[in-house]
Structure formats: C-alpha cells, structure tokens
Tab-separated table of C-alpha atoms and ligand atoms in Angstrom:
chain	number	residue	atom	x	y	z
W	1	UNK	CA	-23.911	-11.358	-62.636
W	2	UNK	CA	-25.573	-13.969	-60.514
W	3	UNK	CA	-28.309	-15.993	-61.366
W	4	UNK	CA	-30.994	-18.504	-59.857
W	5	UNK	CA	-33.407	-20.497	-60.562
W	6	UNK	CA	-36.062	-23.751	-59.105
W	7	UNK	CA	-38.182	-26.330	-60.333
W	8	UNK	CA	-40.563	-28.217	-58.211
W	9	UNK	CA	-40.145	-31.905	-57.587
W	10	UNK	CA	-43.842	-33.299	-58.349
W	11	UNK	CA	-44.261	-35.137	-61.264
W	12	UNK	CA	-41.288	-35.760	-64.255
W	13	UNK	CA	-39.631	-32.132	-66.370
W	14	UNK	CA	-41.879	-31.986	-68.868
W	15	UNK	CA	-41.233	-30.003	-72.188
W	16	UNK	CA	-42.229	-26.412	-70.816
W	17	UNK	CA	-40.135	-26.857	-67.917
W	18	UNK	CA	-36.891	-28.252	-70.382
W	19	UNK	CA	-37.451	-25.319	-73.062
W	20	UNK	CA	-39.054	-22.811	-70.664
W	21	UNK	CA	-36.247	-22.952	-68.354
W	22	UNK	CA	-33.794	-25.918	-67.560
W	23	UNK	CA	-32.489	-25.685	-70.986
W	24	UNK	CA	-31.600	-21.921	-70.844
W	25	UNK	CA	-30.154	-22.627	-66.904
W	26	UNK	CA	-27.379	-25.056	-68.759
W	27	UNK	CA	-26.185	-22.396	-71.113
W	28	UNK	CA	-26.599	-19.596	-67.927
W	29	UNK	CA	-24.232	-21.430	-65.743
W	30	UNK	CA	-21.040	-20.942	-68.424
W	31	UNK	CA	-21.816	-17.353	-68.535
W	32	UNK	CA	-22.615	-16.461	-64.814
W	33	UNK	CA	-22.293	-17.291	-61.378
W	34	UNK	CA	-24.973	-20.039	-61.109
W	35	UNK	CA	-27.654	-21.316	-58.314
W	36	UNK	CA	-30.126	-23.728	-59.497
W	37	UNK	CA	-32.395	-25.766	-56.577
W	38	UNK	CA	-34.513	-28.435	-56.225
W	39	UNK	CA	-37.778	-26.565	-54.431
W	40	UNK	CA	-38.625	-29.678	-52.269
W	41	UNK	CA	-40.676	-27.351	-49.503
W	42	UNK	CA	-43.168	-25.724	-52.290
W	43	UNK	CA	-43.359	-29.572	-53.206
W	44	UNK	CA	-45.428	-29.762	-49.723
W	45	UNK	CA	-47.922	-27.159	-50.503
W	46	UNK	CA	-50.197	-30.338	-51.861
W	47	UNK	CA	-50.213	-33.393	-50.167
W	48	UNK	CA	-47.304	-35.589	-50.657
W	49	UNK	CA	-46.626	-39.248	-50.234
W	50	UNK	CA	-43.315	-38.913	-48.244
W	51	UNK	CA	-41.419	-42.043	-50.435
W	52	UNK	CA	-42.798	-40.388	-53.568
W	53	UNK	CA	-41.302	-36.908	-52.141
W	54	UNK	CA	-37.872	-38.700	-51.872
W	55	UNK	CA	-38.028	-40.597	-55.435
W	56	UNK	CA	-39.216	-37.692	-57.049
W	57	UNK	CA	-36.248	-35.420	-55.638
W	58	UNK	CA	-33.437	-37.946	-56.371
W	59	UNK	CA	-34.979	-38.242	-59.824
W	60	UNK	CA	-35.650	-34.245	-60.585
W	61	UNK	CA	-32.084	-33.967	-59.172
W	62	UNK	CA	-30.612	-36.581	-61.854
W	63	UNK	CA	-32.902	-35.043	-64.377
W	64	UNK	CA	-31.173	-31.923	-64.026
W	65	UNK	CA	-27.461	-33.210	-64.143
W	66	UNK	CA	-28.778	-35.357	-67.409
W	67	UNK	CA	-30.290	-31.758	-68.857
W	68	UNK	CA	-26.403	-30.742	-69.055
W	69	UNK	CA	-26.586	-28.967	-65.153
W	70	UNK	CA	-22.795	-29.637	-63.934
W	71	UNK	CA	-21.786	-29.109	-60.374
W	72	UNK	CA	-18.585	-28.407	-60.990
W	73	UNK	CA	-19.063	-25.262	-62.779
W	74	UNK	CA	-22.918	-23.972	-61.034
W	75	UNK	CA	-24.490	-24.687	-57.020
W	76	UNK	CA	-27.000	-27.261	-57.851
W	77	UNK	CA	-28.945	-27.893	-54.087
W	78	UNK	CA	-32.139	-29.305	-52.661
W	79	UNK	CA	-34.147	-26.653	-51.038
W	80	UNK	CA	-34.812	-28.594	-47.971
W	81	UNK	CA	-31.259	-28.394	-47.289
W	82	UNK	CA	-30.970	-25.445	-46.238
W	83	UNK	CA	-33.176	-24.147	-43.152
W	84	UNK	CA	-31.936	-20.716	-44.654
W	85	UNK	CA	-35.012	-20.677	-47.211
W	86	UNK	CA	-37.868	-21.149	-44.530
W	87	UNK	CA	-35.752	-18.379	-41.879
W	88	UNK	CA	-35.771	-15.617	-44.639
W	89	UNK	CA	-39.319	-16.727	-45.895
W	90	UNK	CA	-40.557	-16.104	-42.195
W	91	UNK	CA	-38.972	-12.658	-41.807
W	92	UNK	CA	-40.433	-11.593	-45.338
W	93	UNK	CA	-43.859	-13.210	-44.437
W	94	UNK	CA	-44.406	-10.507	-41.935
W	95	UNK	CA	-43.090	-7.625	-44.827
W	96	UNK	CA	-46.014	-9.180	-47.529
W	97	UNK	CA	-49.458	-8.231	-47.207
W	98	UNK	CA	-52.646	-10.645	-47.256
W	99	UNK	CA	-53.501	-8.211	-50.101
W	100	UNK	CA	-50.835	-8.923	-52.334
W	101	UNK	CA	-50.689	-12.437	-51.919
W	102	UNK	CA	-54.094	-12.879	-52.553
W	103	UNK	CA	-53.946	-11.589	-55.597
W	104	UNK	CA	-51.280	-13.887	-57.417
W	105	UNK	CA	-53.329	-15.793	-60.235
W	106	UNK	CA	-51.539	-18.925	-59.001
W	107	UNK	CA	-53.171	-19.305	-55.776
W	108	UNK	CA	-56.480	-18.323	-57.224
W	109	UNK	CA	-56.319	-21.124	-59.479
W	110	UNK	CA	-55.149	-23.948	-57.430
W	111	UNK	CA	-56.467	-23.083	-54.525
W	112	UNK	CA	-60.214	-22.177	-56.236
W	113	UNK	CA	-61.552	-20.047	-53.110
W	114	UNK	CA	-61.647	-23.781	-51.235
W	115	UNK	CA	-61.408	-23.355	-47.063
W	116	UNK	CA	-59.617	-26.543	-46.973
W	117	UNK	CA	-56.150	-25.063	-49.312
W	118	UNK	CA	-53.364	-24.827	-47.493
W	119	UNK	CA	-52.027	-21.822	-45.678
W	120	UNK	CA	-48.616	-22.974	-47.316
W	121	UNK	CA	-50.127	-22.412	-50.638
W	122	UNK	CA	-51.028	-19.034	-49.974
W	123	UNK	CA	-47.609	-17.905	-49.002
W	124	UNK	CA	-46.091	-20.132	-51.470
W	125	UNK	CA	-44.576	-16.762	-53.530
W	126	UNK	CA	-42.865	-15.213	-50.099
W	127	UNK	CA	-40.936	-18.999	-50.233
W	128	UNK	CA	-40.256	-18.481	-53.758
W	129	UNK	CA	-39.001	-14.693	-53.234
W	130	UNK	CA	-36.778	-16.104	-50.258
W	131	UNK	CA	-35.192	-18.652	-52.500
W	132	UNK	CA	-34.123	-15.936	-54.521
W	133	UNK	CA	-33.175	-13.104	-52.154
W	134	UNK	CA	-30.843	-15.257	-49.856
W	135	UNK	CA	-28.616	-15.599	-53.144
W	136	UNK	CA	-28.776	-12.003	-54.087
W	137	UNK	CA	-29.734	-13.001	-57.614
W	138	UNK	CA	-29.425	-10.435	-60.535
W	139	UNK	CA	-31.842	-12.540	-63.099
W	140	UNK	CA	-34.071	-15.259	-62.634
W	141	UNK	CA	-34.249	-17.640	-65.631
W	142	UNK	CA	-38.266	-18.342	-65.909
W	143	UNK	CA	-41.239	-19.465	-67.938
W	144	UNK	CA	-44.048	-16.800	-68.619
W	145	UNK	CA	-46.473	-18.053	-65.445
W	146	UNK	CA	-44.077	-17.149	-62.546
W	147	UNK	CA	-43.614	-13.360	-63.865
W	148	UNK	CA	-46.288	-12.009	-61.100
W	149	UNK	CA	-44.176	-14.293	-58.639
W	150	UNK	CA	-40.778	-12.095	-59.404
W	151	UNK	CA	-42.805	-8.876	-59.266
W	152	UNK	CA	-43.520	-9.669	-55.590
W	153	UNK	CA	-40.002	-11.128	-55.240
W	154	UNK	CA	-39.285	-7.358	-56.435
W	155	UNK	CA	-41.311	-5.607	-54.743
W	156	UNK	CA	-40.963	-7.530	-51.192
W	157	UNK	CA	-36.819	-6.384	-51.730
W	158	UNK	CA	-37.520	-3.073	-52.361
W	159	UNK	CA	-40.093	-2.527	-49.563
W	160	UNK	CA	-37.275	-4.197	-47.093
W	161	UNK	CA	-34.580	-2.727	-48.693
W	162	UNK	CA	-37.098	0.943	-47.905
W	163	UNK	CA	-37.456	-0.141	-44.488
W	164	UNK	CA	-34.185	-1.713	-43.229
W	165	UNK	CA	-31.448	-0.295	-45.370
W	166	UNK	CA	-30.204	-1.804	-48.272
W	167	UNK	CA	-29.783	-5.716	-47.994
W	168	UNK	CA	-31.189	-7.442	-51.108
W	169	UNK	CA	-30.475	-7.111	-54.757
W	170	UNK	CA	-33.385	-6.140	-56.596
W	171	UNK	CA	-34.005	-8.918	-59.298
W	172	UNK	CA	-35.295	-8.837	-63.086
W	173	UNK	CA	-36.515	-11.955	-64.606
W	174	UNK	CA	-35.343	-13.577	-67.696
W	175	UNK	CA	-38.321	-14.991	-70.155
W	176	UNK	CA	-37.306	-16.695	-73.267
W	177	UNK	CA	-37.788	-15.761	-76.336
W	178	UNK	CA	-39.515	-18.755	-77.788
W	179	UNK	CA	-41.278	-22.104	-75.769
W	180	UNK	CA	-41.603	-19.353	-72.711
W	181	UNK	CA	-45.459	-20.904	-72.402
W	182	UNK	CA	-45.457	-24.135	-74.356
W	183	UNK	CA	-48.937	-25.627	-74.159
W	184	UNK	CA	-50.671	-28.837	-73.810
W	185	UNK	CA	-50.759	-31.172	-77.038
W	186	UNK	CA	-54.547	-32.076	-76.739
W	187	UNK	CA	-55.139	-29.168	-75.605
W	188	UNK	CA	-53.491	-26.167	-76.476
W	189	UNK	CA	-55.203	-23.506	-75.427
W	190	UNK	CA	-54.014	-24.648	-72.030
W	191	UNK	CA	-50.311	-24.806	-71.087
W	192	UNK	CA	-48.495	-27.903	-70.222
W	193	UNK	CA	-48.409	-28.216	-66.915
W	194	UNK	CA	-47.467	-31.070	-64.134
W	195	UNK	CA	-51.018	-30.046	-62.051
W	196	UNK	CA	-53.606	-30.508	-65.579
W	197	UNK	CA	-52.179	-32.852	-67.789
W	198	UNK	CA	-53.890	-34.868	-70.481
W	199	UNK	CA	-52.322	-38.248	-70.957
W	200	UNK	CA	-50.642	-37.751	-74.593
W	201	UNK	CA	-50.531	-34.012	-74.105
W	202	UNK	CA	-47.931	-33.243	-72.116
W	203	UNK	CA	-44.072	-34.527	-72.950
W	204	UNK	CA	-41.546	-35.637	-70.589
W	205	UNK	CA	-38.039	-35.386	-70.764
W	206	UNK	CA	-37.325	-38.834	-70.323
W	207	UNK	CA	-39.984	-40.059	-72.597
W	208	UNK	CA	-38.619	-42.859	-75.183
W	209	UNK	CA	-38.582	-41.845	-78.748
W	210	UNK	CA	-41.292	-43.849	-79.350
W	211	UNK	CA	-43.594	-42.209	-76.822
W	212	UNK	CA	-42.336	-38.725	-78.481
W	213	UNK	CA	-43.216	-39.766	-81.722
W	214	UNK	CA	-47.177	-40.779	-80.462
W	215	UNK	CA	-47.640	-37.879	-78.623
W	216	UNK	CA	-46.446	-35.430	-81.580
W	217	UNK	CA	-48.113	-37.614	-84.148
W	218	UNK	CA	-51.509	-37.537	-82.417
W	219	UNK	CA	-51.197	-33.690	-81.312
W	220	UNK	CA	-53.790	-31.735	-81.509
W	221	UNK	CA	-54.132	-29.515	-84.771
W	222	UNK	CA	-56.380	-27.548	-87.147
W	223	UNK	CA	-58.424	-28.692	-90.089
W	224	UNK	CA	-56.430	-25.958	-92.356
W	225	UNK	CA	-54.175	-26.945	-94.915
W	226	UNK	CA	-51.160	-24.847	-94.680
W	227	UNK	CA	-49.141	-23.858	-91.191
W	228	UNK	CA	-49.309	-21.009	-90.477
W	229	UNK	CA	-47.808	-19.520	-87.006
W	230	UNK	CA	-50.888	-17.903	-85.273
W	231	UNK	CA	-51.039	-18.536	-81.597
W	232	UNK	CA	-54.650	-16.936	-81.416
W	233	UNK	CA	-56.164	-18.428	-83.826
W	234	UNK	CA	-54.197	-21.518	-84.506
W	235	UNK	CA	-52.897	-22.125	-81.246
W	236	UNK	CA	-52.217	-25.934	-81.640
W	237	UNK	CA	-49.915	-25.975	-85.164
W	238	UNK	CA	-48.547	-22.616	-83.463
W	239	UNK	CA	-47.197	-24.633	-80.316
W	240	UNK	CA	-45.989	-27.304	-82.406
W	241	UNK	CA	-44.030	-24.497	-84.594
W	242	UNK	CA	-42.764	-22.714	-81.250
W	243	UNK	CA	-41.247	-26.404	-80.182
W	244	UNK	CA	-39.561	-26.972	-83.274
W	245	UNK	CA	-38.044	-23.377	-83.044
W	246	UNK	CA	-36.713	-23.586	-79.613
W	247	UNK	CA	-35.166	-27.007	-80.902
W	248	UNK	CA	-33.623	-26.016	-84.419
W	249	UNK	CA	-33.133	-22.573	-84.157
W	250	UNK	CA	-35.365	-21.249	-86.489
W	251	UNK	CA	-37.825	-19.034	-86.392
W	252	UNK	CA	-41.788	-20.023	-86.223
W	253	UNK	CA	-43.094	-18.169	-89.002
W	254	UNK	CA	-40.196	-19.306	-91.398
W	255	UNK	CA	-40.614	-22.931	-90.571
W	256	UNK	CA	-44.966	-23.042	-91.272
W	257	UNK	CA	-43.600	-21.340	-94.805
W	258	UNK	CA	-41.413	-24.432	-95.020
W	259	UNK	CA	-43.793	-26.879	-94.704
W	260	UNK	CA	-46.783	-27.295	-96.717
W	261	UNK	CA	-48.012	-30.726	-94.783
W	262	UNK	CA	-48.704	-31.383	-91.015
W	263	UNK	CA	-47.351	-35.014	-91.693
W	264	UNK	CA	-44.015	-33.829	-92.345
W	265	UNK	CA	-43.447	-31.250	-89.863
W	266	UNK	CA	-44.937	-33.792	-87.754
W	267	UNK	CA	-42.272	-36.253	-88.373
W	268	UNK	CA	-39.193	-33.615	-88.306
W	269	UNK	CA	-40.367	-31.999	-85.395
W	270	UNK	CA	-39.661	-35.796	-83.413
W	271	UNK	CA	-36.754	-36.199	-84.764
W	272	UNK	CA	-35.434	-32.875	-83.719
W	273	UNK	CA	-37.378	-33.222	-79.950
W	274	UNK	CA	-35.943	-37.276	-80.294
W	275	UNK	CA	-32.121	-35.704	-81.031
W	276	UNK	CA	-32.051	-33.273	-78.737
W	277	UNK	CA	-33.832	-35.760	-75.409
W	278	UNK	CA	-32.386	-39.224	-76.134
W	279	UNK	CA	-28.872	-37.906	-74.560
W	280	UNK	CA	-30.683	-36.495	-71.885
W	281	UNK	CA	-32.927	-39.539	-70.738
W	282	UNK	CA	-29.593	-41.824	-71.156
W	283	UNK	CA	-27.597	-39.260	-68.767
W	284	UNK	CA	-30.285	-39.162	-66.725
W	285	UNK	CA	-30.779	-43.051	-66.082
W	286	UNK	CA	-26.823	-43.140	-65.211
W	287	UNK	CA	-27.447	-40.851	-62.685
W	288	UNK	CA	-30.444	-42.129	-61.408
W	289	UNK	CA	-28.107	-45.803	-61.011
W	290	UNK	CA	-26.154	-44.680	-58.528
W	291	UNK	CA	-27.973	-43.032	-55.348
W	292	UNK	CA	-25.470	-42.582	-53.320
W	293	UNK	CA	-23.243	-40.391	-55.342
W	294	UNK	CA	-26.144	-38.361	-56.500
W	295	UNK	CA	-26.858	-37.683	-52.871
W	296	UNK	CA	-23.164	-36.658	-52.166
W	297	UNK	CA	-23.242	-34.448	-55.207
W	298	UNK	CA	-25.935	-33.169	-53.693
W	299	UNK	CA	-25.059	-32.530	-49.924
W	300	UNK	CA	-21.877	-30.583	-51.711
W	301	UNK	CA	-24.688	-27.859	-53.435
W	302	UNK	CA	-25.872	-27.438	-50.222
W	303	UNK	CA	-22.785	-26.714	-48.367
W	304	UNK	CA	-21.894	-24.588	-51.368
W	305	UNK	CA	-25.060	-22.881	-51.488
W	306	UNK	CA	-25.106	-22.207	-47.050
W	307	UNK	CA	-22.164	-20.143	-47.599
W	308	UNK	CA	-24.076	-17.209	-49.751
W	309	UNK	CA	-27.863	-18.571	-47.882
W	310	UNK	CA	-26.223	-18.188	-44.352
W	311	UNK	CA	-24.626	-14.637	-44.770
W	312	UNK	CA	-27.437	-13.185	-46.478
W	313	UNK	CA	-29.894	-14.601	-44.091
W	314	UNK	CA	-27.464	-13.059	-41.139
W	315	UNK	CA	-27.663	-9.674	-42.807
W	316	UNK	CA	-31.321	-10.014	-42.857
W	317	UNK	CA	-31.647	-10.060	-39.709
W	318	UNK	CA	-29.373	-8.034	-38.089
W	319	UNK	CA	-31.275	-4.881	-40.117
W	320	UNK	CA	-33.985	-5.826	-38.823
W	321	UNK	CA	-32.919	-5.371	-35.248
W	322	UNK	CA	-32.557	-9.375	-34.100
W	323	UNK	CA	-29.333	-9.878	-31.989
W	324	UNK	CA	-27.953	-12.767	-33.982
W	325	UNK	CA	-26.447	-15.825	-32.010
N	18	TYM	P1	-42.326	-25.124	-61.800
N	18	TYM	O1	-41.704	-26.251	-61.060
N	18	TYM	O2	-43.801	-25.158	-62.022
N	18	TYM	O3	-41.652	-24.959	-63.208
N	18	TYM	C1	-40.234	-24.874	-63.381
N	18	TYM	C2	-39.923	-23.935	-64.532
N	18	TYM	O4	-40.581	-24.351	-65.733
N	18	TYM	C3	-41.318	-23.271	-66.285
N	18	TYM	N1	-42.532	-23.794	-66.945
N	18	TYM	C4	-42.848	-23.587	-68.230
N	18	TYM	N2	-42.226	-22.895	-69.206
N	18	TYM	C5	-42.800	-22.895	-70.428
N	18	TYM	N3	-43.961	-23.549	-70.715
N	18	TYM	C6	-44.631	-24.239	-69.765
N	18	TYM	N4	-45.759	-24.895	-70.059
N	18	TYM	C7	-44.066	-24.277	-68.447
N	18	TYM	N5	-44.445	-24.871	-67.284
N	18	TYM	C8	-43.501	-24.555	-66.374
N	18	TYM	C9	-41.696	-22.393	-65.103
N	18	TYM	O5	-41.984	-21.073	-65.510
N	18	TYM	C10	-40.437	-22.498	-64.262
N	18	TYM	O6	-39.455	-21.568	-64.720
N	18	TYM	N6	-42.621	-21.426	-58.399
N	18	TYM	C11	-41.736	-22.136	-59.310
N	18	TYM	C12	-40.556	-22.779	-58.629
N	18	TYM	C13	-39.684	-21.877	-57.824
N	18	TYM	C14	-38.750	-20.925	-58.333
N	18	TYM	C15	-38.094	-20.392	-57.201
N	18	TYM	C16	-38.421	-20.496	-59.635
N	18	TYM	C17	-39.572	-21.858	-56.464
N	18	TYM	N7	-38.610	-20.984	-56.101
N	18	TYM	C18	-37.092	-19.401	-57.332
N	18	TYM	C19	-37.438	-19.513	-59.746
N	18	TYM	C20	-36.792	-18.989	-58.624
N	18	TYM	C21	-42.510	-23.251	-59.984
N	18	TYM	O7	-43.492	-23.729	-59.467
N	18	TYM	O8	-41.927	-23.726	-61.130
C-alpha cells in the first residue's frame, strides 16, 4: 500500500493541519510505503514574497521532521523539486474540463468570481491530482475540505486510464475519524484555516505553552452549563471536545459527561495539547538551527521521490502517443 500526502507552505501548521493530517502521516509511514511533500508551487497560486517563500519552506520542512516525519523510513520532498509535478499537471490539464474545475468549492471561495484570480488558482486541483498520480498512491491521508479535490484526482485517473490504457492507480482518500475539520477558536462555526484566521483562534504547532494556554482559555464557548458534544448546536465546546479526543484518545461524548465545568476541561485540554506540542516545537527549532542539513535531507526526498515521479511521468506520456527523449 502506498500512500501520499502535501501541505502548503504559507503560514505556520496549525492545529487542523497537525490533527487533520500530519499527525496521522507519522503513524502512516511505519505501516506503508510513504510520500509526504512540501507543495511549494500551489504556495504560488497567491502572491508570494520570494524570501518569505524560502523561510516558510525550510520551516514547514523542519516542522514536519519535528511532527515525528523521519526520512529514513518515508520520501519527505519539496514539490518544486521535481519538474515531474508541473509535466504530469500539464498533460492532465488538457484531460480536465473548465466545467469541473469550476465547480470545486475551493476556487469559488478564494477566488470570489474576481477577474483578477489567478489562472493558477483555477487549476490548482489538476496540480494537486498530479502530485498524487505520479506516485501511484493507494490512499491519501486528508482533512474533510480537500475530499472534492480527490474526487477529481479520481475521476481525472479513471478518465485517462479510459482513454490511454491503464497508467494510474485509482486513489481513495483517508479522513480521520476525529479533528478531520477542527474549527476556529473565536469562531467556530468556521474552520481553522491559514487563509481566515482570527488572532487567538487559530493554534500553531510551535506555539509556547503559554500562548496554548490563552488561546484555549479565551476560546470561544456557550453560555450553557454542562458540555455537551453537539457540533450543530454547540459547535464551539464541541470543537474543544473533538481536540481533546484526537489528543487523549477518548471519545467526545464521554469526555463532556466527564466534565461538569468549562474551567476544567479548559485547563486539561492545554495540558494534553501542551504534552503532546512542546516535543514537537523543541524538535522543530533543532531542525530549523541547522539549514544546511535540512536542505541536504531534503535534496535526498527529492532524488528519492524522481525515481517513482520520473517513471510514472514517462509512462504518461508514452500512452499518450509523445515519443519520449
Ligand atoms: P493545506 O496545506 O491547506 O492543508 C494540509 C492538510 O491539513 C488539512 N487541514 C485540516 N484538517 C482538519 N481541520 C482543519 N481546520 C484543517 N485545515 C487543513 C487539510 O485537509 C490537508 O490534509 N490542497 C492541499 C495540499 C495538497 C495535497 C496534495 C494534499 C497539494 N497536493 C496532494 C494531498 C495530496 C492543501 O491546500 O492542504
């Protein structure tokens, strides 16, 4: 079983990205054969500040290794790496409709109908899909929002597969159970994301545990007196009680039953988010210390990773009639 997985490099790993999906990716590589990059290219889709690009690669990168990511037993690689990605994304550019990709909720809502968005933005989810073709992945680890990207990824292999013989594996996604949408802390009928956040609502990785302990102290609530887990109608206790399950173990509804005061659960749920990030943010500082071995670990995931890109990408091609230098 193979599997893959990215994360974008603007702005830190916030909590939805670590429970959502980098935490699940560090238990996936000890299982199955493992590809996890660094999507630099769908980075570009907004404008970037080209030192800030670099700076927020090397420290995604060392964010990852510090998350427990170790390149001696998965491919860990920066997307840009590998001219593989934009080839394939090319060839399955002219497979995908206008249709289709018009219709992911994504572009809708960052690019809000606007004449000025980016034409990268738009075919964003054929980049995506080629990230995860050229590896023939069997499951892609994911939070909930990039399920409509996957069924494109699915249906752009099948349609090729239809038209040129059989080339790609067909891939399902892989949602978590729990903390597969965790949502904003002020406010929580929003999800936490990179693109919207509130100051104290969203929860990086790296954050010290003081900063964790202001930001779930002065979360967002109800005026109720008891927990109770109820994402519709108690959204904000309910994403506080979907954290503290992905991070003990224990499931939602039996943990508002165990506490009869916000305070409390409050004050447990830091500890368990403080015991579970310290190592992290520690590991990832070492990293971040020494540049140049984090860009040699990294040049290795991308040779690693051309030997799978580059034969796939050959493959590719040749069904679809190119003679292939
Ligand atoms: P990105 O960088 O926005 O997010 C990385 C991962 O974090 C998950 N995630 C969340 N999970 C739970 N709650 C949240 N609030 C939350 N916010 C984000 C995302 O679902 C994702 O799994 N298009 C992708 C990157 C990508 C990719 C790929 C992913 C490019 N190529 C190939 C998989 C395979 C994205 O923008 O993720």
């Amino acid at each position: 079983m193979r599997v893959l997985s990215g994360i974008q490099p603007t702005g830190h790993v916030h909590l939805g990205n670590y429970l959502g999906a980098v935490r699940g990716w560090v238990e996936d590589q000890h299982h199955h054969d493992s590809f996890f990059t660094v999507v630099d290219l769908h980075a570009i889709t907004i404008d970037q500040n080209p030192a800030e690009l670099t700076k927020a690669v090397l420290e995604l990168y060392a964010t990852l290794l510090g998350s427990g990511l170790d390149p001696e037993v998965s491919t860990i690689f920066v997307q840009s790496q590998l001219d593989e990605h934009p080839a394939l994304a090319w060839l399955l550019e002219c497979t995908a409709t206008y249709g289709e990709l018009h219709r992911m909720t994504q572009f809708k809502d960052k690019g809000k109908g606007s004449e000025s968005v980016r034409a990268g933005l738009f075919t964003y989810p054929v980049l995506m899909a080629a990230d995860i073709l050229l590896y023939q992945a069997d499951r892609v680890p994911v939070g909930e929002d990039q399920k409509q990207h996957l069924e494109l990824t699915r249906d752009l292999a099948m349609r090729f597969n239809h038209r040129f013989g059989r080339t790609f594996v067909v891939p399902e996604p892989a949602i978590p159970k729990v903390a597969a949408r965790v949502m904003d802390l002020q406010a929580p009928e929003r999800k936490m994301s990179k693109s919207q956040a509130t100051p104290l609502g969203i929860l990086y990785v790296t954050d010290k545990p003081e900063e964790i302990k202001k930001k779930i102290s002065r979360a967002v609530t109800d005026t109720e007196a008891r927990a109770v887990y109820d994402p519709e109608k108690r959204p904000g206790i309910s994403n506080l009680l979907e954290i503290f399950s992905a991070v003990s173990g224990a499931d939602p509804a039996e943990l508002a039953e165990r506490y009869n005061s916000y305070g409390t659960l409050k004050s447990d749920l830091t500890a368990a988010l403080v015991a579970e990030l310290e190592p992290v943010r520690l590991r990832t500082e070492e990293y971040l210390a020494d540049r140049g071995e984090l860009v040699r670990i990294m040049r290795k995931g991308a040779e690693k990773a051309r030997i799978v890109a580059g034969e796939t990408l050959t493959k590719a091609k040749e069904a679809m009639g190119f003679i292939v230098a």
